[in-house]
Amino acid sequence: MTALSAPAPAGVTWPGLRRSLVAILRGIAPLEAEAIVGALIEEGLEAIEIPLNSPDPFRSIETAARLAPSGVLIGAGTVLTSADVDRLAAAGGRLMVSPNVDPEVIARASGHGMVTMPGVLTPTEALAAVKAGASALKFFPANLLGPSIIQAITVILPAGTVVGAVGGVGENEFAAYARAGIRTFGLGSSLYRPGADADEVRARARAIIAAYDAACPAPTEPPTEIRHAPS
């Protein structure tokens, strides 16, 4: 079966990141945000998600957004309502990740110019997300589907649809997913757990980036300089 031609996108296009990796900092506290986010940016990660079920998440997002250069996406995960989207925009977030497909939430985020990544599990959900204008699809939990099933679902999607694997996927799985044509990943507990310090997270980021570069080779550039948040 041949992939369909992509319709004109209604939303914001997924950006051309050097590495299509989203760091998921579930449980991070505001006082940790500058050190952890700074370490990730310095190591070369360009998309960072702070889930809204973390402590005081919008404060952490504000700190991260002030810290990040323009080429680094800062945003929120577990976004469930349009009100969440509005608060995310006010905090400076430019990435909206949700666990579900809610066309109203996707449209609201797109209206704010945000990159959107709703969670999907089935072909029906994937097609609904594409129709709603999602920038990328988050297949979650990816470890329940595996590369072969996700690859089979992508056959029915418009050509050029960005497909990400999130949930139970770490650096040891990158190669298998890459062979299935999947080069976008969300990294949660394999990268960060609450209480981890910046040095631990930096070491994990280096291991993840090395594995990604081996599985998904691409030209690399020097690390991005960061702006430190005012004290």
mmCIF file of C-alpha atoms in Angstrom, residues 18-193:
data_model
loop_
_atom_site.group_PDB
_atom_site.id
_atom_site.type_symbol
_atom_site.label_atom_id
_atom_site.label_comp_id
_atom_site.label_asym_id
_atom_site.label_seq_id
_atom_site.Cartn_x
_atom_site.Cartn_y
_atom_site.Cartn_z
ATOM 1 C CA ARG A 18 19.554 18.064 14.996
ATOM 2 C CA ARG A 19 18.297 15.118 17.040
ATOM 3 C CA SER A 20 14.566 14.443 17.180
ATOM 4 C CA LEU A 21 14.538 13.722 20.907
ATOM 5 C CA VAL A 22 12.109 15.116 23.478
ATOM 6 C CA ALA A 23 13.342 15.165 27.070
ATOM 7 C CA ILE A 24 10.451 14.486 29.468
ATOM 8 C CA LEU A 25 11.098 15.935 32.923
ATOM 9 C CA ARG A 26 8.152 14.484 34.795
ATOM 10 C CA GLY A 27 8.271 15.413 38.481
ATOM 11 C CA ILE A 28 10.869 18.172 38.208
ATOM 12 C CA ALA A 29 10.526 20.985 40.767
ATOM 13 C CA PRO A 30 11.023 24.680 39.952
ATOM 14 C CA LEU A 31 14.206 24.971 42.016
ATOM 15 C CA GLU A 32 15.783 22.162 39.950
ATOM 16 C CA ALA A 33 14.697 23.448 36.561
ATOM 17 C CA GLU A 34 17.573 25.783 35.722
ATOM 18 C CA ALA A 35 20.329 23.268 36.470
ATOM 19 C CA ILE A 36 18.619 20.296 34.804
ATOM 20 C CA VAL A 37 17.382 22.145 31.724
ATOM 21 C CA GLY A 38 20.714 23.916 31.351
ATOM 22 C CA ALA A 39 22.576 20.603 31.389
ATOM 23 C CA LEU A 40 20.276 19.128 28.740
ATOM 24 C CA ILE A 41 20.652 22.120 26.433
ATOM 25 C CA GLU A 42 24.418 22.141 26.833
ATOM 26 C CA GLU A 43 24.522 18.454 25.885
ATOM 27 C CA GLY A 44 22.579 19.131 22.687
ATOM 28 C CA LEU A 45 18.922 18.344 23.409
ATOM 29 C CA GLU A 46 16.569 20.758 21.661
ATOM 30 C CA ALA A 47 13.085 19.792 22.877
ATOM 31 C CA ILE A 48 12.183 19.678 26.564
ATOM 32 C CA GLU A 49 8.791 18.820 28.023
ATOM 33 C CA ILE A 50 7.696 19.489 31.599
ATOM 34 C CA PRO A 51 4.493 17.520 32.284
ATOM 35 C CA LEU A 52 1.712 19.435 33.989
ATOM 36 C CA ASN A 53 1.437 16.841 36.754
ATOM 37 C CA SER A 54 4.851 17.982 38.008
ATOM 38 C CA PRO A 55 5.120 20.329 41.029
ATOM 39 C CA ASP A 56 4.286 23.944 40.052
ATOM 40 C CA PRO A 57 4.911 23.142 36.377
ATOM 41 C CA PHE A 58 4.278 26.562 34.869
ATOM 42 C CA ARG A 59 6.931 28.101 37.087
ATOM 43 C CA SER A 60 9.434 25.511 35.860
ATOM 44 C CA ILE A 61 8.371 26.151 32.265
ATOM 45 C CA GLU A 62 8.892 29.900 32.716
ATOM 46 C CA THR A 63 12.398 29.269 34.049
ATOM 47 C CA ALA A 64 13.217 26.888 31.213
ATOM 48 C CA ALA A 65 11.824 29.237 28.553
ATOM 49 C CA ARG A 66 13.950 32.125 29.836
ATOM 50 C CA LEU A 67 16.994 29.866 29.775
ATOM 51 C CA ALA A 68 16.556 28.399 26.307
ATOM 52 C CA PRO A 69 17.886 29.828 23.045
ATOM 53 C CA SER A 70 15.354 30.378 20.269
ATOM 54 C CA GLY A 71 16.232 27.065 18.618
ATOM 55 C CA VAL A 72 15.274 25.020 21.689
ATOM 56 C CA LEU A 73 11.634 24.045 22.214
ATOM 57 C CA ILE A 74 10.362 24.288 25.780
ATOM 58 C CA GLY A 75 6.873 23.110 26.566
ATOM 59 C CA ALA A 76 4.493 20.992 28.565
ATOM 60 C CA GLY A 77 3.219 17.451 28.568
ATOM 61 C CA THR A 78 -0.042 16.055 29.943
ATOM 62 C CA VAL A 79 -1.860 19.051 28.444
ATOM 63 C CA LEU A 80 -5.583 18.285 28.615
ATOM 64 C CA THR A 81 -7.524 21.530 28.137
ATOM 65 C CA SER A 82 -7.492 24.758 26.164
ATOM 66 C CA ALA A 83 -6.994 26.584 29.456
ATOM 67 C CA ASP A 84 -3.787 24.578 29.956
ATOM 68 C CA VAL A 85 -2.658 25.694 26.503
ATOM 69 C CA ASP A 86 -3.292 29.349 27.310
ATOM 70 C CA ARG A 87 -1.288 29.093 30.531
ATOM 71 C CA LEU A 88 1.493 27.337 28.653
ATOM 72 C CA ALA A 89 1.625 30.171 26.122
ATOM 73 C CA ALA A 90 1.733 32.743 28.927
ATOM 74 C CA ALA A 91 4.688 30.871 30.459
ATOM 75 C CA GLY A 92 6.613 31.028 27.184
ATOM 76 C CA GLY A 93 6.060 27.425 26.099
ATOM 77 C CA ARG A 94 6.252 26.518 22.415
ATOM 78 C CA LEU A 95 5.727 22.737 22.593
ATOM 79 C CA MET A 96 2.401 21.127 23.524
ATOM 80 C CA VAL A 97 2.373 17.389 24.233
ATOM 81 C CA SER A 98 -0.854 15.648 25.220
ATOM 82 C CA PRO A 99 -1.727 12.056 26.137
ATOM 83 C CA ASN A 100 -4.790 12.068 23.879
ATOM 84 C CA VAL A 101 -6.221 13.506 20.669
ATOM 85 C CA ASP A 102 -8.420 16.515 21.415
ATOM 86 C CA PRO A 103 -8.907 18.595 18.238
ATOM 87 C CA GLU A 104 -9.893 21.663 20.271
ATOM 88 C CA VAL A 105 -6.691 21.517 22.322
ATOM 89 C CA ILE A 106 -4.555 20.937 19.213
ATOM 90 C CA ALA A 107 -6.221 23.853 17.423
ATOM 91 C CA ARG A 108 -5.747 26.138 20.421
ATOM 92 C CA ALA A 109 -2.057 25.264 20.608
ATOM 93 C CA SER A 110 -1.609 25.715 16.856
ATOM 94 C CA GLY A 111 -3.281 29.102 17.184
ATOM 95 C CA HIS A 112 -0.563 30.084 19.647
ATOM 96 C CA GLY A 113 2.070 28.938 17.131
ATOM 97 C CA MET A 114 3.015 25.891 19.201
ATOM 98 C CA VAL A 115 4.476 22.635 17.959
ATOM 99 C CA THR A 116 1.967 19.908 18.887
ATOM 100 C CA MET A 117 2.465 16.222 19.670
ATOM 101 C CA PRO A 118 -0.704 14.397 20.768
ATOM 102 C CA GLY A 119 -0.630 10.833 22.029
ATOM 103 C CA VAL A 120 -2.073 8.074 19.840
ATOM 104 C CA LEU A 121 -2.309 4.294 20.012
ATOM 105 C CA THR A 122 -4.529 3.241 17.099
ATOM 106 C CA PRO A 123 -4.872 4.037 13.381
ATOM 107 C CA THR A 124 -8.127 5.885 14.119
ATOM 108 C CA GLU A 125 -6.436 8.130 16.682
ATOM 109 C CA ALA A 126 -3.433 8.702 14.433
ATOM 110 C CA LEU A 127 -5.585 9.807 11.505
ATOM 111 C CA ALA A 128 -7.685 12.034 13.770
ATOM 112 C CA ALA A 129 -4.538 13.739 15.067
ATOM 113 C CA VAL A 130 -3.253 14.339 11.539
ATOM 114 C CA LYS A 131 -6.626 15.775 10.522
ATOM 115 C CA ALA A 132 -6.523 18.103 13.538
ATOM 116 C CA GLY A 133 -3.181 19.493 12.359
ATOM 117 C CA ALA A 134 -0.758 17.817 14.766
ATOM 118 C CA SER A 135 2.919 18.559 14.142
ATOM 119 C CA ALA A 136 3.894 15.007 15.145
ATOM 120 C CA LEU A 137 2.307 11.891 16.601
ATOM 121 C CA LYS A 138 3.347 10.381 19.918
ATOM 122 C CA PHE A 139 2.747 6.627 19.827
ATOM 123 C CA PHE A 140 2.297 5.779 23.506
ATOM 124 C CA PRO A 141 3.008 3.454 25.175
ATOM 125 C CA ALA A 142 5.385 2.466 22.392
ATOM 126 C CA ASN A 143 6.709 -0.575 24.223
ATOM 127 C CA LEU A 144 3.272 -2.210 24.000
ATOM 128 C CA LEU A 145 3.185 -1.732 20.232
ATOM 129 C CA GLY A 146 6.801 -2.179 19.214
ATOM 130 C CA PRO A 147 8.486 -0.932 16.044
ATOM 131 C CA SER A 148 6.719 -3.310 13.648
ATOM 132 C CA ILE A 149 3.173 -2.341 14.641
ATOM 133 C CA ILE A 150 3.942 1.382 14.625
ATOM 134 C CA GLN A 151 5.563 0.962 11.219
ATOM 135 C CA ALA A 152 2.448 -0.835 9.941
ATOM 136 C CA ILE A 153 0.223 2.026 11.118
ATOM 137 C CA THR A 154 2.422 4.638 9.436
ATOM 138 C CA VAL A 155 1.601 3.099 6.053
ATOM 139 C CA ILE A 156 -1.897 4.620 6.181
ATOM 140 C CA LEU A 157 -0.689 8.070 7.262
ATOM 141 C CA PRO A 158 0.046 10.964 4.904
ATOM 142 C CA ALA A 159 3.586 11.015 3.569
ATOM 143 C CA GLY A 160 5.857 13.094 5.750
ATOM 144 C CA THR A 161 3.938 12.518 8.986
ATOM 145 C CA VAL A 162 6.393 12.726 11.885
ATOM 146 C CA VAL A 163 5.989 9.668 14.107
ATOM 147 C CA GLY A 164 7.495 9.429 17.579
ATOM 148 C CA ALA A 165 7.852 6.509 19.973
ATOM 149 C CA VAL A 166 7.341 7.321 23.652
ATOM 150 C CA GLY A 167 6.954 5.079 26.676
ATOM 151 C CA GLY A 168 9.331 2.275 27.567
ATOM 152 C CA VAL A 169 11.809 3.357 24.900
ATOM 153 C CA GLY A 170 15.436 4.068 25.794
ATOM 154 C CA GLU A 171 18.756 4.199 24.020
ATOM 155 C CA ASN A 172 18.925 0.406 23.706
ATOM 156 C CA GLU A 173 15.833 0.429 21.499
ATOM 157 C CA PHE A 174 16.789 3.258 19.114
ATOM 158 C CA ALA A 175 18.299 0.991 16.465
ATOM 159 C CA ALA A 176 15.233 -1.263 16.197
ATOM 160 C CA TYR A 177 12.907 1.706 15.815
ATOM 161 C CA ALA A 178 15.242 3.415 13.347
ATOM 162 C CA ARG A 179 15.152 0.294 11.154
ATOM 163 C CA ALA A 180 11.362 0.698 11.141
ATOM 164 C CA GLY A 181 11.710 4.299 9.966
ATOM 165 C CA ILE A 182 11.059 5.900 13.370
ATOM 166 C CA ARG A 183 13.591 8.568 14.339
ATOM 167 C CA THR A 184 11.696 10.646 16.915
ATOM 168 C CA PHE A 185 11.649 9.614 20.579
ATOM 169 C CA GLY A 186 10.437 10.895 23.924
ATOM 170 C CA LEU A 187 12.708 10.019 26.846
ATOM 171 C CA GLY A 188 11.286 9.993 30.357
ATOM 172 C CA SER A 189 12.633 7.850 33.178
ATOM 173 C CA SER A 190 15.550 6.669 31.049
ATOM 174 C CA LEU A 191 16.798 10.275 31.138
ATOM 175 C CA TYR A 192 15.379 11.901 34.272
ATOM 176 C CA ARG A 193 13.804 10.778 37.517
#
